[in-house]
Short mmCIF file of C-alpha atoms and ligand atoms in Angstrom, two decimals:
data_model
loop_
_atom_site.label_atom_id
_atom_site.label_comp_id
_atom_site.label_asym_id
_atom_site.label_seq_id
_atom_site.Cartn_x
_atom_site.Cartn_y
_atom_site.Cartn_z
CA UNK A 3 -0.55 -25.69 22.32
CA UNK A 4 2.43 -23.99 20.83
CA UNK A 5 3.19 -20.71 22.34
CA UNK A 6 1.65 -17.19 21.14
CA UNK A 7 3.92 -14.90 18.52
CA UNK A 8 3.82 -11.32 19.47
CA UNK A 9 5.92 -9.53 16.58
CA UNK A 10 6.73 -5.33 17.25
CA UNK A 11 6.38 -3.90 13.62
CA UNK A 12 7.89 -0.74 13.31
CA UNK A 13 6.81 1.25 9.73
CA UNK A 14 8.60 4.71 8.49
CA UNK A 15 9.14 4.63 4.58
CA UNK A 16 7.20 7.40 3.56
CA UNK A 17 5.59 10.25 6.17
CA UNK A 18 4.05 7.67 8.59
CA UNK A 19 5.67 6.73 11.80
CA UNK A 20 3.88 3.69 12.81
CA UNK A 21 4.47 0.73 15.47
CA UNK A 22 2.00 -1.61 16.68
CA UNK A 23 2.07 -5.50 17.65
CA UNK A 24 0.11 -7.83 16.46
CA UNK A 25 -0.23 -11.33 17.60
CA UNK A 26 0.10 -14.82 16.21
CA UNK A 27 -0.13 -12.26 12.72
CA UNK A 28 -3.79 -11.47 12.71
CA UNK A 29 -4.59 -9.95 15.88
CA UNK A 30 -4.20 -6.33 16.36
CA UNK A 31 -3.17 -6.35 19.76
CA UNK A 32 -2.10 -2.45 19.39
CA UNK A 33 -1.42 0.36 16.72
CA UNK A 34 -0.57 3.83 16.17
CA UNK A 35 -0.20 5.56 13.49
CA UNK A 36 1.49 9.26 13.56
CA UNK A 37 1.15 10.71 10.04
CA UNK A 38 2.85 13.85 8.85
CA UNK A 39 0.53 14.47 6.39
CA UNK A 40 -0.83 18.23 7.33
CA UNK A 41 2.71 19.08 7.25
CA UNK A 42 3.47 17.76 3.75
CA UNK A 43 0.41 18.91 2.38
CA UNK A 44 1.84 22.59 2.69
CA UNK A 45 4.49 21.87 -0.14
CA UNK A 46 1.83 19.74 -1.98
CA UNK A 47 4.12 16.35 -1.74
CA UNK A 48 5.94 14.70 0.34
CA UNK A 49 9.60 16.22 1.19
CA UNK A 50 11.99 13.70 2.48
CA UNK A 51 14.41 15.75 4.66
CA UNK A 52 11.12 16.89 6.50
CA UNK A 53 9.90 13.45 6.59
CA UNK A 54 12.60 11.97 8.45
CA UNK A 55 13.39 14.55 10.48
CA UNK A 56 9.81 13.86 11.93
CA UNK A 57 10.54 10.16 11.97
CA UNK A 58 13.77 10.91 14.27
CA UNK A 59 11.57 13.09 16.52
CA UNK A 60 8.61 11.21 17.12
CA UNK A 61 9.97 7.16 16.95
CA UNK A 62 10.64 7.03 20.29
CA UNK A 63 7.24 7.75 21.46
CA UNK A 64 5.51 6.20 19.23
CA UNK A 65 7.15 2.98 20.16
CA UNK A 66 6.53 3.85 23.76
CA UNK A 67 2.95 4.37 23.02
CA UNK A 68 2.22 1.51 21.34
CA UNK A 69 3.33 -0.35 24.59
CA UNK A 70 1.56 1.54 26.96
CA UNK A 71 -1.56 1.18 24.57
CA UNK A 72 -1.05 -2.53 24.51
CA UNK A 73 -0.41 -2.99 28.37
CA UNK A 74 2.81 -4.70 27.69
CA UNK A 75 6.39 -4.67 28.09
CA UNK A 76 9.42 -5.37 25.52
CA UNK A 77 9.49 -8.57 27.61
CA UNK A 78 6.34 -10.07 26.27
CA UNK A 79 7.79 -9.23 22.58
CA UNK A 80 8.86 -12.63 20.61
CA UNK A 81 10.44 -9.99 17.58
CA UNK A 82 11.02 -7.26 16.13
CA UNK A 83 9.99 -6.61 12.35
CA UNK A 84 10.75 -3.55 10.37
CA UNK A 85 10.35 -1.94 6.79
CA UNK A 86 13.90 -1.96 5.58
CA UNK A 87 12.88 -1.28 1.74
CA UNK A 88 11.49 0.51 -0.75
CA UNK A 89 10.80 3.98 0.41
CA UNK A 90 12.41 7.28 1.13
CA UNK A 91 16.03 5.83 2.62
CA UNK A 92 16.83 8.69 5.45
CA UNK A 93 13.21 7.79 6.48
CA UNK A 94 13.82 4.19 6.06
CA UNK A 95 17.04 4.23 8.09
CA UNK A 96 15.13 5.92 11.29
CA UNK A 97 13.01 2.75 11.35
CA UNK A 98 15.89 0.67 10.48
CA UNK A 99 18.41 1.92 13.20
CA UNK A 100 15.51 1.82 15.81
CA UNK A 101 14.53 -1.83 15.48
CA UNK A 102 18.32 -2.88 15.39
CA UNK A 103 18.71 -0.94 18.46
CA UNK A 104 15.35 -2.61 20.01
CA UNK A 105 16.81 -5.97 18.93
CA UNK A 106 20.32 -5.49 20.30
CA UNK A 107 19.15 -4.00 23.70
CA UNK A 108 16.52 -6.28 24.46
CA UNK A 109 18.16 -9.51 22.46
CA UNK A 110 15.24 -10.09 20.01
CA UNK A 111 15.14 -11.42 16.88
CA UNK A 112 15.14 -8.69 13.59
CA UNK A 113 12.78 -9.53 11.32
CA UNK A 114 13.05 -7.28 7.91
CA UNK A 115 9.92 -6.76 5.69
CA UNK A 116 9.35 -5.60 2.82
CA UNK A 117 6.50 -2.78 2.52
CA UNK A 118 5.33 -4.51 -0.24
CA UNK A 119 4.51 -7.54 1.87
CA UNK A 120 3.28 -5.59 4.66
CA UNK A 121 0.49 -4.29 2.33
CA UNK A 122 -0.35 -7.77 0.94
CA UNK A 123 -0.71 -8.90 4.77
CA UNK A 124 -2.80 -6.31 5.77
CA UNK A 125 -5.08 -8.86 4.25
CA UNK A 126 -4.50 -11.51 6.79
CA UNK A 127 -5.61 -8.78 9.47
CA UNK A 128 -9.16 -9.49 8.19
CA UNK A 129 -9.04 -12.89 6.55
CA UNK A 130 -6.50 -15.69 6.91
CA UNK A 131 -5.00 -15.55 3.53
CA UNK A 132 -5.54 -18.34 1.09
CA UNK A 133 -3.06 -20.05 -1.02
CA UNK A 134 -2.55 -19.83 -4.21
CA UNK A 135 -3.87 -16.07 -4.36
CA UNK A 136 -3.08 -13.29 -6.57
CA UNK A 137 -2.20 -9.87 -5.20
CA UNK A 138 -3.01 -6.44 -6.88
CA UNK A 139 -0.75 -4.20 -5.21
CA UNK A 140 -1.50 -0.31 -6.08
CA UNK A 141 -0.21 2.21 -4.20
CA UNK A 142 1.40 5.52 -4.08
CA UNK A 143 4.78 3.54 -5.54
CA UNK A 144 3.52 0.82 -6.81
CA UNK A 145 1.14 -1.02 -8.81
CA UNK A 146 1.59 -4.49 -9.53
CA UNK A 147 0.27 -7.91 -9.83
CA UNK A 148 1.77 -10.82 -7.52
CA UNK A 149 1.45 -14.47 -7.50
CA UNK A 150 1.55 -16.38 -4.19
CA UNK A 151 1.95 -20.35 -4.33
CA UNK A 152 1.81 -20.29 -0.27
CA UNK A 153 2.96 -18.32 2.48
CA UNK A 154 5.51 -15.76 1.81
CA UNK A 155 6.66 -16.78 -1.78
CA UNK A 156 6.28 -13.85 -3.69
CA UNK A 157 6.48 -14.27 -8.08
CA UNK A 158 6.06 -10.48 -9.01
CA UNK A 159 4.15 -11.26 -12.90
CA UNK A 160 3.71 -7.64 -13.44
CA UNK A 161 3.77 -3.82 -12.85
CA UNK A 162 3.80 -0.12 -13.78
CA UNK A 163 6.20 0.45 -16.56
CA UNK A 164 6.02 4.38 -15.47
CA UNK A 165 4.09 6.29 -12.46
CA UNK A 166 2.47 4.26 -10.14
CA UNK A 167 -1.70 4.63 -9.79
CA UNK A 168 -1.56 6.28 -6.53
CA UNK A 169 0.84 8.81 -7.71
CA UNK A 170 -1.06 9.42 -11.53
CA UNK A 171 -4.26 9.90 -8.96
CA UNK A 172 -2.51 12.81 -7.12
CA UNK A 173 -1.01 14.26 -9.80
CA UNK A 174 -4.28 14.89 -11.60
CA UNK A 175 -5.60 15.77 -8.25
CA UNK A 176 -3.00 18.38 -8.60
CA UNK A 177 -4.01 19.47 -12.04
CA UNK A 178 -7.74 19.78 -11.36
CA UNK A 179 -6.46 22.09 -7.69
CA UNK A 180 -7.54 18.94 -5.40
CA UNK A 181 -5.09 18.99 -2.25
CA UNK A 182 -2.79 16.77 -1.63
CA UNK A 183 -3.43 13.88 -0.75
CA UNK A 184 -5.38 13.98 -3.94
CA UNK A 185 -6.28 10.62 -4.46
CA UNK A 186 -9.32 9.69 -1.88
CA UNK A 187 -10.70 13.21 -3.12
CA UNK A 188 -10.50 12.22 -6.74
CA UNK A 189 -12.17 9.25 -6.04
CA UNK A 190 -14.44 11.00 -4.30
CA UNK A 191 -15.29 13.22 -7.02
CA UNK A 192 -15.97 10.99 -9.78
CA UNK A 193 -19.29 9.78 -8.44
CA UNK A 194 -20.47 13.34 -8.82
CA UNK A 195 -19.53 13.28 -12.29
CA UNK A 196 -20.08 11.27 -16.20
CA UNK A 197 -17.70 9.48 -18.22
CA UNK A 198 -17.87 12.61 -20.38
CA UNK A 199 -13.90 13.16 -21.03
CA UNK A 200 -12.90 10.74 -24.13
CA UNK A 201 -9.50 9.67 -22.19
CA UNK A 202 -6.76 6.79 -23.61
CA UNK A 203 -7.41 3.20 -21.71
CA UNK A 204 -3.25 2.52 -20.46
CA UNK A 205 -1.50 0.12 -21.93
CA UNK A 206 -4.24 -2.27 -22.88
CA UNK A 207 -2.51 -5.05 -24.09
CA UNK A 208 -2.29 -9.21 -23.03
CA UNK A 209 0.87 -8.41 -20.45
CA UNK A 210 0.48 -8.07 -16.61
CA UNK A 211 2.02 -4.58 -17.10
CA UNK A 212 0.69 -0.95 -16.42
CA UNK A 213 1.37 2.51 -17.58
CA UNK A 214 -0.74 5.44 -15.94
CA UNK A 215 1.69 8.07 -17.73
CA UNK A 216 0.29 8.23 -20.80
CA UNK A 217 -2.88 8.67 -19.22
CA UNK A 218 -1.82 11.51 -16.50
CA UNK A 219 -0.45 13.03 -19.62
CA UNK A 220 -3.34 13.15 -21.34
CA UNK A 221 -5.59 14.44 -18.65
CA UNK A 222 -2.49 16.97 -18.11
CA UNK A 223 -3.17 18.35 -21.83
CA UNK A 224 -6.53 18.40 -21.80
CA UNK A 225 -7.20 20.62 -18.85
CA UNK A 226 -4.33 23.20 -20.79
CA UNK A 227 -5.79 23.26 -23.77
CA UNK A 228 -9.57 23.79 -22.49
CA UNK A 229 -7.90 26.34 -20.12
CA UNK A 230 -6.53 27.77 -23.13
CA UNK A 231 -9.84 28.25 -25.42
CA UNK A 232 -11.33 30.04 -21.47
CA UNK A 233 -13.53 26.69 -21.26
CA UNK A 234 -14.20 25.52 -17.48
CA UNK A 235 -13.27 21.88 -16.69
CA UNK A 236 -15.85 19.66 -15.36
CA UNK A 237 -13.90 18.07 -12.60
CA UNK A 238 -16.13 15.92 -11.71
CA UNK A 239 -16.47 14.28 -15.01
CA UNK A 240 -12.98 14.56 -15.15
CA UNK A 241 -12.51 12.88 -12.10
CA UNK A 242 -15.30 10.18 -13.26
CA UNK A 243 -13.26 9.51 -16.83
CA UNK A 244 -10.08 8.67 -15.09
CA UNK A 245 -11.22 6.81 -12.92
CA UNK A 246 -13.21 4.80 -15.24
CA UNK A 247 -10.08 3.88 -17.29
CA UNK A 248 -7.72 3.24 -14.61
CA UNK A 249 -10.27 1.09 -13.01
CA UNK A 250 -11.11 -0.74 -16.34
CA UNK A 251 -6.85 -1.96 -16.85
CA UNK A 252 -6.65 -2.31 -13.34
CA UNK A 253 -10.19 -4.67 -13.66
CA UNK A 254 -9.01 -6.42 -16.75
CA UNK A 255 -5.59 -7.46 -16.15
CA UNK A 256 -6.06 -8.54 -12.79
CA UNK A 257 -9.26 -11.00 -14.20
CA UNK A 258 -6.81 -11.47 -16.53
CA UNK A 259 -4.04 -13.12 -14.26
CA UNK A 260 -6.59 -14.93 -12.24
CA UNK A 261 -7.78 -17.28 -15.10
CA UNK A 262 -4.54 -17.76 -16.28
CA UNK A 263 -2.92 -18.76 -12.87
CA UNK A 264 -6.07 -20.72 -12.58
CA UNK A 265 -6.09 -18.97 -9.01
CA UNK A 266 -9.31 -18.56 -7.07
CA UNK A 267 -8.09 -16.08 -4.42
CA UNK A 268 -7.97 -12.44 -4.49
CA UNK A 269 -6.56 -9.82 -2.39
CA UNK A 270 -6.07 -6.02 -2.96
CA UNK A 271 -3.32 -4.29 -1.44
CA UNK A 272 -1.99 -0.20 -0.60
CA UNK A 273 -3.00 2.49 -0.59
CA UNK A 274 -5.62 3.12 -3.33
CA UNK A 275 -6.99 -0.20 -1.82
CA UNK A 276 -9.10 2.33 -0.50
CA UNK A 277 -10.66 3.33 -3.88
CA UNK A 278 -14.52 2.60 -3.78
CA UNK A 279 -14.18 2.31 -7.66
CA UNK A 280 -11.89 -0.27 -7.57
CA UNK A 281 -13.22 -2.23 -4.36
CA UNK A 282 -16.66 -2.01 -6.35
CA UNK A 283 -15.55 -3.05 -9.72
CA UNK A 284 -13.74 -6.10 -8.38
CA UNK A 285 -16.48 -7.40 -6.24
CA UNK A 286 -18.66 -7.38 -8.82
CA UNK A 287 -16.77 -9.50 -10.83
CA UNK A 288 -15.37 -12.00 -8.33
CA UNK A 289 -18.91 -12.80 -7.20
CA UNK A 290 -19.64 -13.25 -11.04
CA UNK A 291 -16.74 -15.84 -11.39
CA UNK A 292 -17.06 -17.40 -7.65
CA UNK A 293 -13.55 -15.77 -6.96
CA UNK A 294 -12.90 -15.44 -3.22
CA UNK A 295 -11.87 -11.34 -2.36
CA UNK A 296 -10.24 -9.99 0.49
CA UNK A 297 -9.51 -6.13 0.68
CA UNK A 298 -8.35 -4.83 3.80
CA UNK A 299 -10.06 -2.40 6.36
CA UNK A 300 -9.82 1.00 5.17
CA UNK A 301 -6.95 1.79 8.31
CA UNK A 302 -4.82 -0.65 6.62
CA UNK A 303 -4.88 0.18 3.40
CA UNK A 304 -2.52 3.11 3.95
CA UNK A 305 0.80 3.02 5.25
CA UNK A 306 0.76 1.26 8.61
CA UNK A 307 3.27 -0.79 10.92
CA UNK A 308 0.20 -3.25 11.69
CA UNK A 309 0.60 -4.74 8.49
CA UNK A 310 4.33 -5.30 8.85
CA UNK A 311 4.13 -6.80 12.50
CA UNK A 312 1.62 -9.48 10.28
CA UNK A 313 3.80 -10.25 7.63
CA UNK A 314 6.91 -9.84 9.87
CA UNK A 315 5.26 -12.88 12.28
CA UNK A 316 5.00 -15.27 8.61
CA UNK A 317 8.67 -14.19 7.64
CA UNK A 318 9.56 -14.97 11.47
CA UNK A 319 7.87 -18.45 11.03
CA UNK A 320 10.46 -19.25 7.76
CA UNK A 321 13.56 -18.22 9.73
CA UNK A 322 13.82 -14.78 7.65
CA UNK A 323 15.70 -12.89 10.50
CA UNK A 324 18.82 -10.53 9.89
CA UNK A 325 21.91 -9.49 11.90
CA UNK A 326 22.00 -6.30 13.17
CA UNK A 327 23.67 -4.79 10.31
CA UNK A 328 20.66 -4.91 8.45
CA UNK A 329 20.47 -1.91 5.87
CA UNK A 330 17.63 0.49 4.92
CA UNK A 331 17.57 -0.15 1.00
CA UNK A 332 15.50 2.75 -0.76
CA UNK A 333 14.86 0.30 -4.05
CA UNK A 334 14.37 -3.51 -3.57
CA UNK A 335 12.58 -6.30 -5.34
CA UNK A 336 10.02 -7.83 -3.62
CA UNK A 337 11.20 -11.92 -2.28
O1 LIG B 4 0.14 2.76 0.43
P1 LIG B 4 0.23 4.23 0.61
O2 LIG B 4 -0.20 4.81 1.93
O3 LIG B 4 1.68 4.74 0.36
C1 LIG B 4 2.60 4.10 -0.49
O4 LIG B 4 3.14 3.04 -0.06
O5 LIG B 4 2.76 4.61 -1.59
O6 LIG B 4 -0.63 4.87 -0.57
C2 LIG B 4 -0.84 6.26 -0.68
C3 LIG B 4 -1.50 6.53 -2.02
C4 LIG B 4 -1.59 8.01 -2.35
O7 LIG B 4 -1.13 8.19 -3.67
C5 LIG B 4 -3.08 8.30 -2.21
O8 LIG B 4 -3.52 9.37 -3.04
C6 LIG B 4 -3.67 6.99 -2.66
O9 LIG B 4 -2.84 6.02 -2.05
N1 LIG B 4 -5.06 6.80 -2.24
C7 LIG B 4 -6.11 6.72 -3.10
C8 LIG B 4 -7.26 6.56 -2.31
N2 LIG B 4 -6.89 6.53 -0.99
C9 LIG B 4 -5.53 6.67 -0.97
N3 LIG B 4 -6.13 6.78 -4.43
C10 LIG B 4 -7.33 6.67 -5.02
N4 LIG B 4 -8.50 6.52 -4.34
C11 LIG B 4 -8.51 6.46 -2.99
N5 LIG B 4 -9.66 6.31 -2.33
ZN1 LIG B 5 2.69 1.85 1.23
#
């Protein structure tokens, strides 16, 4: 029997400093997770300087952590894999600088990821992924739809022309006075509410593309003008109309994709993963069509290093390690 993978993911692109090790890339051997979210929420968004100050502070220990929690030593590590790209880049580089040192002082291999592929295998922490699949990625930065022939082979065939889902979701969160992070609340919301709010459908044409500007616009005008003429929002039905019509594109084009790639697999990916509309919407219709769906756990959906350490082990497998100059890069295509 070949010999067990245990890959170190490390994860700080955004406000979560994250390591954990995960084995043979579906077993969650360890994670942690130390999210700077309370702090953030004060300025109502995420402010970099302040986020990677907190990454310098705290990497250390969580890295240490995730050991002890584990019952291991660097010793019974077989890699290192880190987020080099996208994300906020003085962030990025605290992740960065600590795996390269990891790898240099302990002479293991440095495995980059790319977030993006850390939230599509998040998926193989609950199923093993199935081949060919298409991804819907949505997230706080992105939202797009990947084809994957096999393992690691990544054909991006669409995404968000302007804001991303996850960040049109907390900027109407803002709007309608929902804290930051508005998103799960918004969700939240909407099944208090009615589709009462006549709001545009985005960009509901035959591409793989997405636009959630227009929409956030539109939401944005609405609540001024009825603030205007001293009429009270419904938020809840507000809540309930947007989600309805960024669930409907997000529904359509990603049925859309899957009979056109003549793909049977499904997986859903990121942060708004998490969306009960969404998750509700597309099981539905995959059971209607026989597809085969995989969203993961809840814990994974958001930013995470357990995800990396499981697509870290796959790029491991094809030979995708770096030297140690590796470099943070703060936009990067996914490949
Ligand atoms: O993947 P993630 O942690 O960070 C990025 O890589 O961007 O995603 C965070 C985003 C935020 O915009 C948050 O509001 C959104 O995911 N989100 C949700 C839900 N849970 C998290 N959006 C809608 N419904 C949810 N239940
Ligand atoms: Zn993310």
């Amino acid at each position: 029997m070949s010999k067990d993978v245990y890959i170190l993911g490390i994860e700080s692109s955004c406000d979560e400093t994250s390591v954990a090790i995960v084995k043979n890339g579906s077993e969650d051997i360890a994670t942690v997770v130390l999210s700077q979210m309370d702090t953030h929420a004060n300025y109502g968004g995420v402010v970099p300087e302040i986020a990677s100050r907190m990454h310098v502070e705290n990497i250390t220990m969580v890295i240490e952590e995730c050991l002890t929690k584990a019952n291991m030593t660097m010793d019974d590590i077989t890699a290192i894999a880190v987020t080099y790209g996208p994300g906020l880049i003085g962030s990025l580089l605290v992740g960065v600088v600590a795996a390269e040192t990891l790898a240099y002082v302990y002479n293991k291999p440095l495995v980059p990821v790319h977030h993006i592929a850390g939230h599509i295998y998040a998926n193989n922490l609950t199923k093993k992924m199935e081949f060919p699949l298409i991804a819907l990625v949505v997230s706080g930065g992105h939202t797009e739809l990947v084809y994957m022939k096999d393992n690691y082979c990544f054909e991006k065939i669409g995404g968000t022309l302007d804001d991303a889902v996850g960040e049109a979701y907390d900027k109407v969160a803002r709007i309608i006075k929902v804290p930051y992070p508005g998103g799960p609340l918004v969700d939240k919301m909407s099944y208090d509410g009615q589709d009462n709010y006549s709001l545009p459908t985005p960009l509901a044409d035959g591409s793989y593309n997405f636009s959630f500007s227009g929409l956030k616009s539109a939401v944005i005008n609405l609540v001024h003008n009825e603030e205007q003429r001293g009429h009270e929002i419904n938020k809840a039905d507000l809540a309930c109309s947007f989600q309805q019509r960024v669930v409907d594109i997000l529904a359509k084009k990603t049925m859309m994709a899957l009979e056109n790639y003549d793909v049977k697999n499904l997986i859903i990916a990121g942060g708004v993963a998490a969306n009960s509309g969404i998750r509700t919407r597309l099981k539905e219709l995959c059971e209607e069509k026989n597809y085969n769906l995989t969203i993961p756990e809840f814990r994974y959906c958001t930013d995470n290093a357990t995800m990396i350490a499981a697509a870290g082990y796959f790029a491991y497998l094809k030979g995708r390690t770096s030297g140690l100059d590796l470099k943070a890069k703060a936009n990067t295509v996914l490949e």
